[in-house]
Structure formats: structure tokens, C-alpha cells
XYZ file of C-alpha atoms in Angstrom:
209
model
C 0.000 0.000 0.000
C 2.442 2.709 -1.150
C -0.126 5.476 -0.658
C -0.696 4.597 3.002
C 1.555 7.058 4.786
C -0.301 7.235 8.116
C -1.720 4.735 10.585
C -4.461 2.628 9.019
C -6.261 0.750 11.801
C -9.137 0.035 9.409
C -6.897 -2.534 7.706
C -7.955 -5.042 10.354
C -11.469 -4.989 8.896
C -10.212 -6.558 5.664
C -8.458 -9.446 7.373
C -5.053 -9.015 5.731
C -2.325 -11.128 7.301
C 0.251 -8.453 6.497
C 0.036 -4.853 5.319
C 3.087 -3.263 3.709
C 2.519 0.485 3.951
C 4.842 3.234 2.750
C 7.177 3.095 5.754
C 7.810 -0.618 5.275
C 8.660 -0.548 1.580
C 12.170 0.876 1.924
C 11.763 3.649 -0.632
C 14.591 6.206 -0.683
C 13.654 8.118 -3.808
C 11.585 11.257 -4.426
C 7.790 11.412 -4.505
C 6.096 12.088 -7.821
C 3.436 14.668 -6.999
C 0.763 12.851 -4.954
C 2.281 9.418 -5.568
C 4.808 8.664 -2.805
C 6.715 6.347 -5.156
C 6.522 5.157 -8.779
C 4.468 2.069 -9.511
C 7.571 0.248 -10.687
C 9.148 0.587 -7.265
C 5.937 -0.564 -5.560
C 5.883 -3.713 -7.713
C 9.590 -4.293 -7.151
C 9.014 -4.092 -3.389
C 6.035 -6.452 -3.679
C 8.241 -8.950 -5.477
C 10.940 -8.632 -2.828
C 8.668 -8.750 0.211
C 6.034 -11.257 -0.888
C 5.770 -12.603 -4.423
C 9.393 -13.612 -4.926
C 9.743 -15.425 -1.612
C 10.426 -19.150 -1.805
C 9.285 -19.932 1.751
C 5.570 -19.298 1.285
C 2.482 -21.083 0.082
C -0.164 -19.680 -2.288
C -0.417 -15.902 -2.132
C -3.362 -13.553 -2.568
C -2.381 -9.892 -2.506
C -3.916 -6.490 -3.112
C -1.468 -3.977 -4.597
C -2.755 -0.404 -4.806
C -0.758 1.426 -7.474
C -0.645 5.223 -7.285
C 1.218 6.659 -10.289
C -1.984 7.367 -12.207
C -3.438 9.405 -9.321
C -3.572 13.176 -9.892
C -1.562 15.282 -10.418
C 0.091 13.388 -13.214
C 3.265 15.250 -14.063
C 6.097 14.386 -14.160
C 5.936 10.671 -15.021
C 9.112 8.629 -14.491
C 10.418 6.302 -17.189
C 10.236 2.537 -16.898
C 13.715 1.616 -15.675
C 15.496 -1.708 -16.104
C 14.300 -3.698 -13.102
C 17.818 -4.249 -11.816
C 18.247 -0.461 -11.576
C 15.237 0.158 -9.341
C 17.126 -0.583 -6.116
C 15.991 1.577 -3.195
C 14.376 4.126 -5.507
C 17.147 6.712 -5.456
C 17.615 6.112 -9.202
C 14.397 8.073 -9.781
C 15.834 11.360 -8.485
C 16.809 12.754 -11.932
C 13.218 12.375 -13.169
C 11.362 14.184 -10.376
C 11.918 17.812 -11.395
C 9.262 20.416 -12.293
C 6.521 18.919 -10.162
C 3.211 20.749 -9.956
C 1.556 21.349 -6.613
C -1.782 19.663 -6.014
C -3.604 22.990 -5.680
C -2.465 24.069 -9.160
C -3.190 20.928 -11.169
C -6.711 22.007 -12.154
C -5.680 25.521 -13.202
C -3.729 24.458 -16.274
C -4.763 23.916 -19.865
C -7.398 21.118 -19.968
C -5.810 19.548 -23.049
C -2.438 19.397 -21.284
C -4.049 17.917 -18.174
C -5.705 15.205 -20.260
C -2.392 14.466 -21.981
C -0.671 14.156 -18.591
C -3.378 11.758 -17.442
C -2.923 9.584 -20.533
C 0.849 9.448 -20.007
C 0.489 8.454 -16.366
C -2.024 5.726 -17.202
C 0.224 4.404 -19.962
C 3.131 4.321 -17.511
C 1.130 2.487 -14.862
C -0.178 -0.163 -17.256
C 3.148 -0.582 -19.058
C 4.867 -1.070 -15.704
C 2.340 -3.623 -14.493
C 2.367 -5.695 -17.662
C 6.147 -5.562 -17.887
C 6.288 -6.923 -14.329
C 3.837 -9.692 -15.250
C 5.798 -10.683 -18.357
C 9.158 -10.704 -16.566
C 8.299 -12.110 -13.149
C 4.985 -13.905 -13.537
C 4.833 -17.678 -13.754
C 2.217 -20.036 -15.167
C 0.208 -19.905 -11.927
C -0.050 -16.124 -11.646
C -3.518 -14.576 -11.870
C -3.773 -10.775 -11.903
C -7.046 -8.866 -11.630
C -6.447 -5.348 -12.980
C -9.136 -3.040 -11.644
C -9.655 0.691 -12.075
C -10.965 1.850 -8.707
C -12.772 4.966 -9.948
C -13.314 7.085 -13.046
C -11.038 10.052 -13.877
C -11.915 13.594 -12.840
C -14.532 15.483 -14.922
C -11.836 17.761 -16.369
C -10.345 14.679 -18.013
C -13.443 12.824 -19.208
C -16.132 15.529 -19.195
C -19.080 16.266 -16.949
C -21.387 13.666 -18.482
C -19.029 10.683 -18.532
C -20.175 7.455 -16.928
C -18.695 5.875 -13.838
C -17.748 2.526 -15.361
C -14.149 1.327 -15.030
C -12.420 -1.558 -16.825
C -11.584 -4.886 -15.197
C -9.200 -7.408 -16.756
C -8.125 -10.882 -15.668
C -4.567 -11.604 -16.820
C -3.212 -15.149 -16.630
C -1.509 -17.899 -18.596
C -3.597 -20.549 -16.848
C -6.331 -21.674 -19.228
C -8.171 -23.399 -16.380
C -8.699 -19.994 -14.760
C -10.133 -18.558 -17.960
C -12.376 -21.594 -18.337
C -13.905 -20.846 -14.930
C -15.060 -17.416 -16.116
C -15.820 -18.310 -19.727
C -19.540 -17.819 -19.157
C -19.195 -14.200 -18.083
C -19.348 -12.847 -21.626
C -16.008 -11.064 -21.348
C -13.840 -10.322 -24.392
C -10.213 -11.440 -24.904
C -7.742 -8.584 -24.653
C -7.270 -5.608 -22.373
C -9.699 -3.167 -23.984
C -13.371 -3.924 -23.303
C -15.652 -3.236 -26.284
C -18.669 -0.916 -25.971
C -20.882 -3.995 -25.656
C -18.986 -5.396 -22.658
C -21.223 -6.377 -19.722
C -21.435 -3.874 -16.862
C -21.934 -4.802 -13.217
C -21.350 -3.217 -9.796
C -18.006 -3.930 -8.164
C -19.628 -5.885 -5.351
C -21.226 -8.187 -7.921
C -17.871 -8.793 -9.580
C -16.360 -9.574 -6.177
C -19.025 -12.140 -5.360
C -18.927 -13.668 -8.822
C -15.145 -13.923 -8.793
C -15.031 -15.557 -5.371
C -17.835 -17.947 -6.268
C -16.066 -19.016 -9.468
C -12.987 -20.171 -7.572
C -14.529 -21.300 -4.287
C -14.954 -24.859 -5.461
């Protein structure tokens, strides 16, 4: 949870066995506007602290990535994974940051372009991590937790967000074959829409047998 920079007693409600908040991730680099660390570092820390361990059983984890949270400039580059280290390698890329209270005063077209770049970075980072470190048993649910701000998508935009299930395991895909989802990462306009709580229940039911 790289964005958790204060005490979070509510975590007990969710029943997590362990919570790795900002202070426990070992980041020694600069923040990028609101995001305390780049998504690539957060995933590198997840690999080091949990996923890459050889002394564990099956793992279910929630990783809240923050690089696509406003404000969205600057966006760091995707570094070679062996350069990530403690995050200090990001220092040269953290200049010219905009304060939170000024992000909405800029040119709307520039703000939208910044948002697109940050989203591209976040997704590119995640899928690069999956391709490099994922094995045949990995299942990733990629979920947008809320829609962008009205300045980005307009006042009349809907509140739907995309959900993707990424895996090499065909048996996993067979379990959800009846959902009417489309192969690929970009849902078509005809994709089924459901509340998040319905997806949660449906997902758990599909694999609770």
C-alpha cells in the first residue's frame, strides 16, 4: 500500500495477514506529486517482500498502485528492473513537479495528456512486471478503482471502469468463460457492466470450489 503514509487501523477490517505500507517498503527516492513512489518501485518491493519469496504457500495480494493518481506530471520512465534498487535512481526524473492545488488551473488539453501518459506508464509497468516475473500460476485482476476527474473525461461521462483478468492458466479462464467477457485488455462498448460488489461475489464464487 504505497499510498498509506499514516496509521491505518481500518486494515484489520479486511483481514489481511500483512500490510506493507509506505514506511515498510524501503523507498529512498523522491515522490512524484501525490504518488509517494513510482508504480515500478511498488511492484519491485512487492516482489521482494512477498511474491518472490520461496518460503511461502499460495499468495493472494492487493497492490494499490498510485502513479496514475492526480496530479500526473512528471511521469518517471520505466527503468530496467535491476536499476530500481531503493528508488534513489528516480531522483533525476522528479523535477518540475506541480503542486496539487495548481493541477486544475492548467490547460485542460495538457491535463488530459498528462493523465494519458500516467495511465500508460502504470499499465506498461504492471504488464512488464507480469511478463518478466509472472509464472504459469499467476492470476492478476487489474481493476480501475474509480473514473477520472470530470476535467479529463467531461461532466457527463459514466462511472464505469475496466476490469481485466490476466493469466496464462487456461483453467482460470475456463472458470469465467460464461461471463461474456472479451479477450484482450480493452473492453468493447458492448462489454457487460456490473457493480463492483457483484464482480467480487462472482469472482469468489467461481474459484470457491
